[in-house]
XYZ file of C-alpha atoms in Angstrom:
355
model
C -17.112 -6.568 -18.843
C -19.009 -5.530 -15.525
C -20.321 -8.959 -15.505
C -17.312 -10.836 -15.848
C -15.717 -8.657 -13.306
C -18.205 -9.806 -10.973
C -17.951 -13.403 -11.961
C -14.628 -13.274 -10.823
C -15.241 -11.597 -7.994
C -17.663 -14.181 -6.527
C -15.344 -16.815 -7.405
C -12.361 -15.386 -5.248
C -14.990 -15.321 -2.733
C -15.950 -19.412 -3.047
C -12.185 -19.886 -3.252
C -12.739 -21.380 -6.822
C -11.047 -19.148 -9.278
C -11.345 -21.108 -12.456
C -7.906 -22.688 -13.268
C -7.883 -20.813 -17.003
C -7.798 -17.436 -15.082
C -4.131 -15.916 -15.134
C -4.242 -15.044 -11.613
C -5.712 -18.435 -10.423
C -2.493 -19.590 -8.630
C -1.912 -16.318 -6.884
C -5.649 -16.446 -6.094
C -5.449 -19.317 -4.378
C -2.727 -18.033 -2.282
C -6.004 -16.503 -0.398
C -7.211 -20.107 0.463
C -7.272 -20.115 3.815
C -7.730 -16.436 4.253
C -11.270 -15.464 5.430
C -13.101 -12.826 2.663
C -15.741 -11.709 3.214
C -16.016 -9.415 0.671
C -14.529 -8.682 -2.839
C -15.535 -6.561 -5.682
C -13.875 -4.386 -8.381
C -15.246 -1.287 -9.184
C -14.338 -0.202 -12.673
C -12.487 3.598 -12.764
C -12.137 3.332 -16.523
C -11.912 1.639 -19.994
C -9.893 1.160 -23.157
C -11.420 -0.968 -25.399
C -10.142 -1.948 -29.335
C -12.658 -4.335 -30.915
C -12.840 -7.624 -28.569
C -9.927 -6.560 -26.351
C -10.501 -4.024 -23.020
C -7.961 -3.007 -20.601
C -10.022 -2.207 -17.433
C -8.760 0.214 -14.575
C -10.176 -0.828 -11.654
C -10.446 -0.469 -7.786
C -10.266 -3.598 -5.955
C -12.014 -3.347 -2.818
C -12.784 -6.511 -0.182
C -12.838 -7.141 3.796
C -11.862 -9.688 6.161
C -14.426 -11.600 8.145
C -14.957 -10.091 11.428
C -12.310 -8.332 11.644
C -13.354 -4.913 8.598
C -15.544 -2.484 9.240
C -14.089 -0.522 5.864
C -12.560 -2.376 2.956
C -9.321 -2.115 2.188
C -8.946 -0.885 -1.516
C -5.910 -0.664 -4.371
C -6.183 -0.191 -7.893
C -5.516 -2.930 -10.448
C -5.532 -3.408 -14.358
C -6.962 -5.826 -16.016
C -6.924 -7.022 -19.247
C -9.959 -8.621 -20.558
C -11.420 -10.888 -24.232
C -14.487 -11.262 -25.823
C -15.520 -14.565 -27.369
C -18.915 -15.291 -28.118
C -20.120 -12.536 -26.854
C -18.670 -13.407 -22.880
C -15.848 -11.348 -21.766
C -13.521 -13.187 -19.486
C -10.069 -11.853 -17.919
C -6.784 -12.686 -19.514
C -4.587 -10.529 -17.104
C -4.337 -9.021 -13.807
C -1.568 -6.652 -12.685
C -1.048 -3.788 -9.958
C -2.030 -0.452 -11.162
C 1.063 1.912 -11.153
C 2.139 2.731 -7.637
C 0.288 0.508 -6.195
C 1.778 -1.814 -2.971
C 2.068 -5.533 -3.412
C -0.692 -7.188 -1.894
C -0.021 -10.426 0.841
C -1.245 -13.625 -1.424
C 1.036 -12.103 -4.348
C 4.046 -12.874 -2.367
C 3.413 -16.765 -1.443
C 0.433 -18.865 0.157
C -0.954 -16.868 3.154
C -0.710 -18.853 6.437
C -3.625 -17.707 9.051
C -3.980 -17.955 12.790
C -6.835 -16.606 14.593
C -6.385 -15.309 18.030
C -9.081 -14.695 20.567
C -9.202 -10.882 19.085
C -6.135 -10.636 16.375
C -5.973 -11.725 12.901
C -2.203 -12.758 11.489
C -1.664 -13.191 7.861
C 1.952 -14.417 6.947
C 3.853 -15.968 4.005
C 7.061 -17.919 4.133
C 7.087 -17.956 7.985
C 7.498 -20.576 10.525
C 4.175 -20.947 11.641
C 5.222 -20.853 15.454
C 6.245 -17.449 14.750
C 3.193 -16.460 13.517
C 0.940 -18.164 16.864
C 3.412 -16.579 19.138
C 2.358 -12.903 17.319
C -1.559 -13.769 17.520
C -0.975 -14.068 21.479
C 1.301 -11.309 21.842
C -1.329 -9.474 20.154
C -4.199 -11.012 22.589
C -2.173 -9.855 25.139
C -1.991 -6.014 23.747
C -5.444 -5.672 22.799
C -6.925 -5.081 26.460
C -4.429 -2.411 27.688
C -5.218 -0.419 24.617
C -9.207 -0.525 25.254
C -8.449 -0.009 28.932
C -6.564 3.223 28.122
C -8.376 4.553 25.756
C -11.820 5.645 26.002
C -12.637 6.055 22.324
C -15.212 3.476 20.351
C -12.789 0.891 18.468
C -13.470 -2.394 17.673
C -10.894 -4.121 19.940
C -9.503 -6.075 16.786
C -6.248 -6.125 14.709
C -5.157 -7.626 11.569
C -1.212 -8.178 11.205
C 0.693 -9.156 8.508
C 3.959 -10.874 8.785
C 5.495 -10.927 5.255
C 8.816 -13.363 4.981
C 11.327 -10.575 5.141
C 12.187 -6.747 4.868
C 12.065 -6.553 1.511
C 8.418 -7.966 1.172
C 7.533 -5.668 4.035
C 8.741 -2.582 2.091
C 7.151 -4.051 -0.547
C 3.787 -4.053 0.945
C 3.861 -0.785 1.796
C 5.130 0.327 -1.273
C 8.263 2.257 0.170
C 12.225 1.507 -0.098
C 13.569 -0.587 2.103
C 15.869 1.461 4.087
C 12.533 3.281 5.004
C 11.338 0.342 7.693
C 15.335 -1.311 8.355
C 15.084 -1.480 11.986
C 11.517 -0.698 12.698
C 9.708 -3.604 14.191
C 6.027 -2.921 12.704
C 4.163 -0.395 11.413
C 0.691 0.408 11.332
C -1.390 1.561 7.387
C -4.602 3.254 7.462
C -6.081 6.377 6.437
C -6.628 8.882 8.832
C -9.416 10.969 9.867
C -11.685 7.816 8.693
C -14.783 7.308 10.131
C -16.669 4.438 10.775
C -16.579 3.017 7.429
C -12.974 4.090 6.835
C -10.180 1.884 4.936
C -9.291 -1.154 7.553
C -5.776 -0.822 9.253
C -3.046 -3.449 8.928
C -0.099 -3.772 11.484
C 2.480 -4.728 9.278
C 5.355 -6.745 10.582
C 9.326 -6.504 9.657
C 9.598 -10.220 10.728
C 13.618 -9.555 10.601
C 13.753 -6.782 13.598
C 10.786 -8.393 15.436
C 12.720 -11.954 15.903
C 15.480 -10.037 17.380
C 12.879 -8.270 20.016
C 12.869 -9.443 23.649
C 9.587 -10.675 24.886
C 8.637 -7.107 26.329
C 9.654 -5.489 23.127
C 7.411 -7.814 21.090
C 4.672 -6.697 23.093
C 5.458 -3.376 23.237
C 5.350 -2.869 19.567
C 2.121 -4.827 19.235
C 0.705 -2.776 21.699
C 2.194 0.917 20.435
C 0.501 -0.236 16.654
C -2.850 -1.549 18.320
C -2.982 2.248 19.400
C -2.724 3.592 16.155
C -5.249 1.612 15.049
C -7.438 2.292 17.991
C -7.191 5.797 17.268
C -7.329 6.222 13.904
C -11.006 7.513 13.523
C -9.593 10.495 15.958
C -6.617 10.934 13.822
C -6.096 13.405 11.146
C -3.392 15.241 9.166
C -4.068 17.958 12.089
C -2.734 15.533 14.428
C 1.262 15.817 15.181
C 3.035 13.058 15.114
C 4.471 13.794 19.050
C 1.091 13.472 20.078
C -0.086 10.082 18.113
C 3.515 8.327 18.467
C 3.511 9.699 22.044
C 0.357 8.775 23.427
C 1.188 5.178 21.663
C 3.777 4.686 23.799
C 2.614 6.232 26.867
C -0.241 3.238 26.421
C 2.352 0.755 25.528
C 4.658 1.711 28.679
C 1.478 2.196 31.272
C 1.758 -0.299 33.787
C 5.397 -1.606 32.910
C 7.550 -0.112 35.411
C 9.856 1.552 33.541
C 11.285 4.642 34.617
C 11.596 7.885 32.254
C 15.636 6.821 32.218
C 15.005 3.749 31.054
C 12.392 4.111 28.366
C 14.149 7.881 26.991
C 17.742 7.070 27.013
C 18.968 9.084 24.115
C 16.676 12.315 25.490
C 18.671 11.516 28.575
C 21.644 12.055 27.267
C 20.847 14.974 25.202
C 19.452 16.383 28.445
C 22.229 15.789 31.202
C 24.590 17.977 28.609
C 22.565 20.462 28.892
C 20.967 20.037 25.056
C 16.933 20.390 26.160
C 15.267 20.946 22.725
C 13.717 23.676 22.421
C 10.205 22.965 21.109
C 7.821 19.544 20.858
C 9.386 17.182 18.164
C 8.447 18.368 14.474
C 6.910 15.827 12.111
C 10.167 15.630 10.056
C 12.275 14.538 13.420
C 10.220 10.948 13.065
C 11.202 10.152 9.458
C 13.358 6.876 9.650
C 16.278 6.295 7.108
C 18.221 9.300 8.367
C 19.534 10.411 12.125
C 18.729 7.609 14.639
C 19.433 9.435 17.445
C 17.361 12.189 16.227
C 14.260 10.085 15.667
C 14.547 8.115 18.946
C 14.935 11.680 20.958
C 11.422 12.438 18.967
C 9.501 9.767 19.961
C 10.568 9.865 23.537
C 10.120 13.961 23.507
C 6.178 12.607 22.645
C 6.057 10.079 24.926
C 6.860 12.432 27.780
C 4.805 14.974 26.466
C 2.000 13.167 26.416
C 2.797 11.416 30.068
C 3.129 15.646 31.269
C -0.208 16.073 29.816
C -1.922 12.772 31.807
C 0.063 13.852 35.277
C -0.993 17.003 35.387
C -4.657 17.112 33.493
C -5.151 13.417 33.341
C -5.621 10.529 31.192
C -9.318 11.949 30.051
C -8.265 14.907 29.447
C -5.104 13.334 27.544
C -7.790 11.159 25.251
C -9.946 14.513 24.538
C -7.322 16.455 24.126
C -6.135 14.214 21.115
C -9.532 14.119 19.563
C -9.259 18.102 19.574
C -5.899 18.064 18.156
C -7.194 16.268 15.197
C -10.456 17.931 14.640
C -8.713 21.926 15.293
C -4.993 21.370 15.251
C -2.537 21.527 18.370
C -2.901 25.141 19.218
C -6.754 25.186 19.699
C -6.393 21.968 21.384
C -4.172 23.732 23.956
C -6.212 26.276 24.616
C -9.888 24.671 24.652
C -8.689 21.263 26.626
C -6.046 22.289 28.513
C -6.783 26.046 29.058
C -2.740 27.199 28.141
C -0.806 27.789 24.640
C 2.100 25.671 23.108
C 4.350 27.736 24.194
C 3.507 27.513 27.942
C 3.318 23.988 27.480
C 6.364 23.641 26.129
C 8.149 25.789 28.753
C 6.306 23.336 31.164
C 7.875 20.410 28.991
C 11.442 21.312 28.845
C 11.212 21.595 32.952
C 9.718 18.137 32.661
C 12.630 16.651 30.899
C 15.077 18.287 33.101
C 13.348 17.002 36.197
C 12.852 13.078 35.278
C 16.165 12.874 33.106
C 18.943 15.110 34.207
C 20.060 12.938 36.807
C 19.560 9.345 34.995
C 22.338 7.455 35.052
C 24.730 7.292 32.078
């Protein structure tokens, strides 16, 4: 069974999947896509005379682009005959996410640093992400100082519904949201490749600066994932992902934190950082747009007054010893001082924005 698990495997790699195999067409959605590695390792097996159902973690990389493989677990189903086992079935393992090729031939364009995978799009569409995405890539390594390999991989699936679908999460989840970014976090070098994953619906209706913006604000997640763990609140990553994608733009704190704005000129400051709960989509909208601009000045407080180093290492601190250590070792104060400082922040760039 090993062996003809890795007979197949080295087939998907040549691109020849033998046209018997049940998964050969949706194989050869991956035509164009460049592997460069793929291999099953096998989790567990239920075998009844010359029949096996395998459990199995697929594993594989893109070329130049992977430093980690990104994995998801599949069943197979496999036959003996004259002594050679040879697959008969191929399916997701329960819970996991579609992958790309199951939903449609995958289109590829190469940029001079970005990778975009998409299915059932115009193919314009797809160039015009690969430069946007060019475009990002610098202002991300400029701004931040960690070791990242100045690449991206995007996805653009043909609609909402194969973008939920892909990320293996309801649809009202990601209605709106232009992109999001998967990963594991805390990884290190070796850790489970990112994908910016495009909702090709919300993204079409983005002005050219909001294209790039979001391209930019998921390069940063991706940039930073090696120095991001669960110990790391989201008002710091989704902050300093904005701060990077708004550094250098011109827009004023009015313009870029409307709905704080608001909140703030009638006299509603919140009273503490945005919790991880305020960022969960599919609920308030006003609520989740006053987080992530709460973050995004948080983190452009931190940078004014301690500076963009200290912003970086303060982040790296946050996810290796949590927020409150991270206060006091990097920026010698407490949350709560912070926050005090924070609240007068918001007060002093937004209460007299214009309505």
């Amino acid at each position: 069974m090993r062996e003809a698990l890795d007979r197949r495997a080295a087939a998907v790699l040549r691109h020849d999947v033998p046209p018997d195999d049940p998964a050969a067409r949706t194989l050869g959605h991956l035509a164009a896509v460049p592997l460069a590695t793929w291999a099953y390792r096998v989790l567990g097996v239920d075998r009844d005379g010359p029949r096996a159902v395998v459990r199995a973690e697929l594993a594989y990389t893109l070329d130049g682009h992977d430093a980690g493989p990104v994995t998801t677990g599949r069943v197979l189903e496999l036959a003996e005959r004259d002594g050679r086992w040879r697959v008969t079935a191929d399916r997701p393992a329960d819970g996991a996410a579609a992958r790309i090729w199951e939903q449609g031939p995958v289109q590829v364009v190469r940029g001079a640093r970005a990778l975009v995978l998409g299915v059932g799009q115009d193919r314009a569409l797809l160039r015009e992400v690969a430069a946007t995405a060019d475009r990002a890539l610098p202002a991300v390594t400029a701004a931040w100082s960690g070791r990242w390999s100045g690449r991206v991989v995007v996805l653009v699936p043909g609609s909402l519904d194969a973008m939920a679908a892909l990320l293996g999460e309801p649809v009202d989840a990601y209605r709106g949201t232009a992109a999001v970014t998967t990963g594991r976090p805390g990884g290190g070098a070796g850790a489970p490749a990112d994908r910016v994953v495009v909702n090709p619906e919300a993204y079409r209706e983005l002005s050219g600066f909001g294209r790039r913006f979001v391209l930019t604000h998921e390069a940063v997640h991706v940039a930073t994932r090696t120095a991001t763990t669960a110990a790391t609140p989201l008002w710091l990553s989704e902050g300093l992902a904005d701060r990077i994608a708004y550094r250098g733009t011109g827009r004023s704190a009015a313009d870029a934190a409307p709905e704080l704005a608001r909140a703030v000129r009638a006299g509603d400051v919140p009273a503490a950082l945005p919790a991880d709960g305020d960022f969960s989509f599919g609920g308030d909208a006003g609520r989740v747009a006053r987080a992530y601009e709460g973050g995004w000045l948080a983190c452009e407080l931190i940078a004014r007054r301690w500076g963009g180093e200290r912003l970086a290492a303060f982040y790296r601190a946050a996810g290796e010893r949590g927020q409150d250590r991270a206060f006091r070792d990097v920026l010698a104060t407490d949350r709560a001082a912070f926050t005090r400082a924070w609240r007068d922040h918001l007060r002093q760039e937004l209460s007299s924005a214009p309505s």
